[in-house]
mmCIF file of C-alpha atoms and ligand atoms in Angstrom:
data_model
loop_
_atom_site.group_PDB
_atom_site.id
_atom_site.type_symbol
_atom_site.label_atom_id
_atom_site.label_comp_id
_atom_site.label_asym_id
_atom_site.label_seq_id
_atom_site.Cartn_x
_atom_site.Cartn_y
_atom_site.Cartn_z
ATOM 1 C CA UNK A 26 -10.957 -16.126 -17.451
ATOM 2 C CA UNK A 27 -11.418 -13.553 -14.800
ATOM 3 C CA UNK A 28 -7.883 -12.133 -13.077
ATOM 4 C CA UNK A 29 -8.557 -13.226 -9.362
ATOM 5 C CA UNK A 30 -7.175 -11.276 -6.309
ATOM 6 C CA UNK A 31 -5.327 -13.502 -3.527
ATOM 7 C CA UNK A 32 -6.018 -11.070 -0.677
ATOM 8 C CA UNK A 33 -5.930 -10.199 2.844
ATOM 9 C CA UNK A 34 -8.101 -7.180 3.529
ATOM 10 C CA UNK A 35 -5.396 -6.386 6.504
ATOM 11 C CA UNK A 36 -2.507 -6.821 4.229
ATOM 12 C CA UNK A 37 -1.233 -2.652 3.229
ATOM 13 C CA UNK A 38 0.172 -4.630 0.234
ATOM 14 C CA UNK A 39 -3.299 -5.926 -0.464
ATOM 15 C CA UNK A 40 -4.422 -2.584 -0.542
ATOM 16 C CA UNK A 41 -2.473 -0.725 -2.768
ATOM 17 C CA UNK A 42 -2.866 -2.736 -5.543
ATOM 18 C CA UNK A 43 -6.917 -3.057 -4.963
ATOM 19 C CA UNK A 44 -6.567 0.696 -4.955
ATOM 20 C CA UNK A 45 -4.939 0.579 -8.522
ATOM 21 C CA UNK A 46 -7.049 -1.590 -10.003
ATOM 22 C CA UNK A 47 -9.893 0.770 -8.905
ATOM 23 C CA UNK A 48 -8.330 3.550 -10.253
ATOM 24 C CA UNK A 49 -7.888 1.862 -13.602
ATOM 25 C CA UNK A 50 -10.987 0.290 -13.306
ATOM 26 C CA UNK A 51 -10.293 -3.192 -13.900
ATOM 27 C CA UNK A 52 -12.689 -5.678 -12.213
ATOM 28 C CA UNK A 53 -11.405 -8.845 -10.649
ATOM 29 C CA UNK A 54 -12.508 -11.076 -8.282
ATOM 30 C CA UNK A 55 -11.078 -11.779 -4.533
ATOM 31 C CA UNK A 56 -9.869 -15.169 -2.792
ATOM 32 C CA UNK A 57 -10.152 -14.209 0.869
ATOM 33 C CA UNK A 58 -6.897 -16.084 1.877
ATOM 34 C CA UNK A 59 -8.196 -16.471 5.405
ATOM 35 C CA UNK A 60 -10.942 -18.222 4.774
ATOM 36 C CA UNK A 61 -9.103 -21.403 4.202
ATOM 37 C CA UNK A 62 -5.806 -20.579 6.065
ATOM 38 C CA UNK A 63 -4.204 -19.388 2.679
ATOM 39 C CA UNK A 64 -4.818 -23.407 1.770
ATOM 40 C CA UNK A 65 -5.691 -22.839 -1.733
ATOM 41 C CA UNK A 66 -2.710 -19.900 -2.303
ATOM 42 C CA UNK A 67 -0.319 -22.333 -1.515
ATOM 43 C CA UNK A 68 -1.978 -24.950 -3.376
ATOM 44 C CA UNK A 69 -2.169 -22.458 -6.357
ATOM 45 C CA UNK A 70 1.625 -21.176 -5.980
ATOM 46 C CA UNK A 71 3.505 -22.689 -3.528
ATOM 47 C CA UNK A 72 4.521 -20.074 -1.858
ATOM 48 C CA UNK A 73 2.061 -17.829 1.296
ATOM 49 C CA UNK A 74 2.703 -14.052 -0.263
ATOM 50 C CA UNK A 75 -0.097 -12.065 -0.931
ATOM 51 C CA UNK A 76 -0.769 -9.697 -3.196
ATOM 52 C CA UNK A 77 -1.117 -12.484 -5.359
ATOM 53 C CA UNK A 78 -3.010 -13.064 -8.184
ATOM 54 C CA UNK A 79 -4.398 -15.397 -10.712
ATOM 55 C CA UNK A 80 -4.284 -13.631 -14.055
ATOM 56 C CA UNK A 81 -6.275 -14.952 -16.485
ATOM 57 C CA UNK A 82 -4.189 -17.955 -15.403
ATOM 58 C CA UNK A 83 -0.515 -16.540 -15.073
ATOM 59 C CA UNK A 84 0.758 -16.460 -11.649
ATOM 60 C CA UNK A 85 1.798 -12.696 -10.813
ATOM 61 C CA UNK A 86 3.661 -12.562 -7.422
ATOM 62 C CA UNK A 87 4.197 -9.097 -5.731
ATOM 63 C CA UNK A 88 2.800 -5.460 -5.814
ATOM 64 C CA UNK A 89 4.801 -4.020 -7.439
ATOM 65 C CA UNK A 90 5.129 -6.372 -10.213
ATOM 66 C CA UNK A 91 1.396 -6.693 -10.567
ATOM 67 C CA UNK A 92 0.879 -3.237 -10.407
ATOM 68 C CA UNK A 93 3.165 -2.798 -13.226
ATOM 69 C CA UNK A 94 1.616 -5.223 -15.282
ATOM 70 C CA UNK A 95 -1.389 -3.821 -14.857
ATOM 71 C CA UNK A 96 0.193 0.038 -16.317
ATOM 72 C CA UNK A 97 1.494 -2.519 -18.937
ATOM 73 C CA UNK A 98 -1.994 -3.770 -19.562
ATOM 74 C CA UNK A 99 -4.705 -1.063 -18.876
ATOM 75 C CA UNK A 100 -2.654 1.954 -19.291
ATOM 76 C CA UNK A 101 -5.840 4.447 -18.144
ATOM 77 C CA UNK A 102 -5.790 6.581 -15.676
ATOM 78 C CA UNK A 103 -2.058 5.980 -15.253
ATOM 79 C CA UNK A 104 0.187 5.615 -11.753
ATOM 80 C CA UNK A 105 3.108 6.523 -13.132
ATOM 81 C CA UNK A 106 4.610 10.498 -13.679
ATOM 82 C CA UNK A 107 5.822 11.131 -17.210
ATOM 83 C CA UNK A 108 9.546 11.378 -18.114
ATOM 84 C CA UNK A 109 11.631 8.665 -17.494
ATOM 85 C CA UNK A 110 13.982 11.029 -14.474
ATOM 86 C CA UNK A 111 10.251 10.996 -12.637
ATOM 87 C CA UNK A 112 9.551 7.227 -13.521
ATOM 88 C CA UNK A 113 12.770 6.009 -12.028
ATOM 89 C CA UNK A 114 12.303 8.421 -8.811
ATOM 90 C CA UNK A 115 8.522 7.267 -8.671
ATOM 91 C CA UNK A 116 10.017 3.475 -8.510
ATOM 92 C CA UNK A 117 12.651 4.388 -6.063
ATOM 93 C CA UNK A 118 9.906 5.491 -3.781
ATOM 94 C CA UNK A 119 7.499 2.650 -4.167
ATOM 95 C CA UNK A 120 10.548 0.488 -3.067
ATOM 96 C CA UNK A 121 11.473 2.690 -0.650
ATOM 97 C CA UNK A 122 7.909 2.724 1.153
ATOM 98 C CA UNK A 123 6.935 -1.222 0.508
ATOM 99 C CA UNK A 124 10.933 -2.117 2.032
ATOM 100 C CA UNK A 125 11.540 0.680 4.548
ATOM 101 C CA UNK A 126 8.300 2.086 5.364
ATOM 102 C CA UNK A 127 7.065 -1.981 6.234
ATOM 103 C CA UNK A 128 10.097 -2.111 8.773
ATOM 104 C CA UNK A 129 8.787 0.873 10.714
ATOM 105 C CA UNK A 130 5.529 -1.111 10.556
ATOM 106 C CA UNK A 131 6.591 -4.018 11.826
ATOM 107 C CA UNK A 132 8.890 -2.873 14.218
ATOM 108 C CA UNK A 133 6.132 -1.066 15.709
ATOM 109 C CA UNK A 134 4.212 -3.614 15.373
ATOM 110 C CA UNK A 135 5.734 -6.131 17.206
ATOM 111 C CA UNK A 136 7.349 -3.466 20.249
ATOM 112 C CA UNK A 137 6.297 -4.912 23.397
ATOM 113 C CA UNK A 138 8.178 -3.082 25.944
ATOM 114 C CA UNK A 139 9.196 0.938 26.875
ATOM 115 C CA UNK A 140 12.639 -0.031 24.934
ATOM 116 C CA UNK A 141 11.512 -1.466 21.736
ATOM 117 C CA UNK A 142 8.365 1.032 21.821
ATOM 118 C CA UNK A 143 10.697 3.462 22.101
ATOM 119 C CA UNK A 144 13.033 2.405 19.251
ATOM 120 C CA UNK A 145 10.195 2.093 16.629
ATOM 121 C CA UNK A 146 8.724 5.597 17.473
ATOM 122 C CA UNK A 147 12.422 6.680 16.635
ATOM 123 C CA UNK A 148 12.409 4.581 13.244
ATOM 124 C CA UNK A 149 9.275 6.322 12.651
ATOM 125 C CA UNK A 150 9.810 9.828 13.310
ATOM 126 C CA UNK A 151 12.696 10.046 11.432
ATOM 127 C CA UNK A 152 10.378 9.207 8.081
ATOM 128 C CA UNK A 153 7.497 11.451 9.236
ATOM 129 C CA UNK A 154 10.092 13.688 9.261
ATOM 130 C CA UNK A 155 11.496 13.092 5.601
ATOM 131 C CA UNK A 156 7.618 12.446 4.312
ATOM 132 C CA UNK A 157 6.335 16.221 5.934
ATOM 133 C CA UNK A 158 9.132 17.113 3.998
ATOM 134 C CA UNK A 159 7.824 15.990 0.774
ATOM 135 C CA UNK A 160 4.653 16.734 1.191
ATOM 136 C CA UNK A 161 5.210 20.254 1.977
ATOM 137 C CA UNK A 162 2.773 22.626 0.267
ATOM 138 C CA UNK A 163 1.760 19.722 -2.504
ATOM 139 C CA UNK A 164 -1.103 17.252 -2.576
ATOM 140 C CA UNK A 165 0.876 14.752 -4.274
ATOM 141 C CA UNK A 166 4.558 13.631 -4.929
ATOM 142 C CA UNK A 167 4.076 14.772 -8.786
ATOM 143 C CA UNK A 168 1.754 16.276 -10.530
ATOM 144 C CA UNK A 169 -1.016 13.642 -10.000
ATOM 145 C CA UNK A 170 -1.394 10.479 -8.156
ATOM 146 C CA UNK A 171 0.973 7.770 -8.505
ATOM 147 C CA UNK A 172 1.893 4.417 -7.084
ATOM 148 C CA UNK A 173 4.275 6.438 -4.735
ATOM 149 C CA UNK A 174 1.573 8.071 -2.981
ATOM 150 C CA UNK A 175 -0.308 4.804 -3.189
ATOM 151 C CA UNK A 176 2.492 2.853 -1.743
ATOM 152 C CA UNK A 177 3.047 5.312 1.068
ATOM 153 C CA UNK A 178 -0.167 6.124 1.826
ATOM 154 C CA UNK A 179 -0.532 2.237 2.326
ATOM 155 C CA UNK A 180 1.906 1.560 5.151
ATOM 156 C CA UNK A 181 0.395 4.963 6.928
ATOM 157 C CA UNK A 182 -2.959 3.702 6.574
ATOM 158 C CA UNK A 183 -1.897 0.620 8.248
ATOM 159 C CA UNK A 184 -0.135 2.396 10.816
ATOM 160 C CA UNK A 185 -3.383 4.127 11.828
ATOM 161 C CA UNK A 186 -5.718 0.728 11.483
ATOM 162 C CA UNK A 187 -3.622 -2.308 12.687
ATOM 163 C CA UNK A 188 -0.780 -0.673 14.470
ATOM 164 C CA UNK A 189 -3.173 1.632 16.035
ATOM 165 C CA UNK A 190 -0.570 4.636 16.422
ATOM 166 C CA UNK A 191 -1.538 8.243 15.762
ATOM 167 C CA UNK A 192 0.324 9.962 13.560
ATOM 168 C CA UNK A 193 1.832 13.214 16.163
ATOM 169 C CA UNK A 194 0.004 16.247 15.798
ATOM 170 C CA UNK A 195 2.956 18.387 14.839
ATOM 171 C CA UNK A 196 3.503 16.763 11.432
ATOM 172 C CA UNK A 197 1.182 18.584 9.300
ATOM 173 C CA UNK A 198 2.084 17.667 5.943
ATOM 174 C CA UNK A 199 1.490 13.954 6.795
ATOM 175 C CA UNK A 200 -1.929 15.196 7.734
ATOM 176 C CA UNK A 201 -2.673 17.141 5.539
ATOM 177 C CA UNK A 202 -1.824 13.816 3.450
ATOM 178 C CA UNK A 203 -3.888 11.256 5.079
ATOM 179 C CA UNK A 204 -6.801 13.200 4.489
ATOM 180 C CA UNK A 205 -6.569 14.057 0.899
ATOM 181 C CA UNK A 206 -5.958 10.599 0.162
ATOM 182 C CA UNK A 207 -8.809 9.631 2.241
ATOM 183 C CA UNK A 208 -11.351 11.776 0.095
ATOM 184 C CA UNK A 209 -9.262 10.939 -3.172
ATOM 185 C CA UNK A 210 -10.220 6.699 -2.669
ATOM 186 C CA UNK A 211 -13.223 8.058 -1.011
ATOM 187 C CA UNK A 212 -12.992 6.774 2.361
ATOM 188 C CA UNK A 213 -15.489 7.687 4.751
ATOM 189 C CA UNK A 214 -12.922 7.439 7.453
ATOM 190 C CA UNK A 215 -9.115 6.883 7.446
ATOM 191 C CA UNK A 216 -10.247 3.618 9.835
ATOM 192 C CA UNK A 217 -11.813 1.848 6.592
ATOM 193 C CA UNK A 218 -9.732 0.264 4.466
ATOM 194 C CA UNK A 219 -10.247 0.454 0.831
ATOM 195 C CA UNK A 220 -12.220 -2.084 -1.009
ATOM 196 C CA UNK A 221 -13.844 -0.061 -4.210
ATOM 197 C CA UNK A 222 -13.417 -1.737 -7.155
ATOM 198 C CA UNK A 223 -13.659 1.969 -8.991
ATOM 199 C CA UNK A 224 -12.587 5.194 -9.016
HETATM 200 N N1 GSH B 321 7.274 -7.553 -1.120
HETATM 201 C C1 GSH B 321 5.747 -7.877 -1.716
HETATM 202 C C2 GSH B 321 5.456 -8.100 0.176
HETATM 203 C C3 GSH B 321 4.762 -8.890 0.540
HETATM 204 C C4 GSH B 321 3.369 -9.553 1.882
HETATM 205 O O1 GSH B 321 4.776 -8.933 2.946
HETATM 206 N N2 GSH B 321 2.964 -10.144 1.966
HETATM 207 C C5 GSH B 321 2.789 -10.266 3.204
HETATM 208 C C6 GSH B 321 1.110 -9.423 4.322
HETATM 209 S S1 GSH B 321 1.459 -7.795 4.337
HETATM 210 C C7 GSH B 321 2.132 -11.540 3.497
HETATM 211 O O2 GSH B 321 1.302 -12.298 2.322
HETATM 212 N N3 GSH B 321 3.232 -12.282 4.214
HETATM 213 C C8 GSH B 321 2.694 -14.013 4.998
HETATM 214 C C9 GSH B 321 3.710 -14.780 4.972
HETATM 215 O O3 GSH B 321 4.971 -13.975 3.866
HETATM 216 O O4 GSH B 321 3.742 -15.783 6.044
HETATM 217 C C10 GSH B 321 4.315 -7.223 -2.012
HETATM 218 O O5 GSH B 321 5.248 -6.304 -2.360
HETATM 219 O O6 GSH B 321 3.542 -7.603 -2.877
#
């Protein structure tokens, strides 16, 4: 039985999972939920969120749960750093990107007047400051690409491609991180979404 990913090409959480599949070189089939307005997803899972996997007949929901499951079953090209302390920090950063940066993305996307736009920019600005410190002088947060970098990239990439907001030029380390991830993921341009089957 094949692994099937209920996917939306524009979802940042689906992109996160597609990168993990590609890193581990695990083949999977894509079911585009936009093709039938999530009808087959709702029939299979009774809920609307993607990414969702039909994992050889087992239903697995949520990008963090899916990534951890793929790591367990396909340990090659590990997505967590070595050592319990670093792994804990990595999981906390994954959660920060998924829960906090996504909020800033939604605020920016929904901003429809000067006041809400200013608020959303201030929210992102504080995160850019944090990220600029995190990525000062290093390619990845730990000694290799981990799920923390992938989750952070997925949110920044969504900000660039879907929200169409450019990271201000003063955040040089954030720009360097985006360029490094573009190269790592072999994207021709940052405007492309990631859909390579392997890395
Ligand atoms: N925490 C979840 C978030 C998933 C999520 O919010 N997915 C969005 C797309 S980016 C979705 O499917 N929303 C549709 C809905 O809630 O109706 C994860 O990491 O997978």
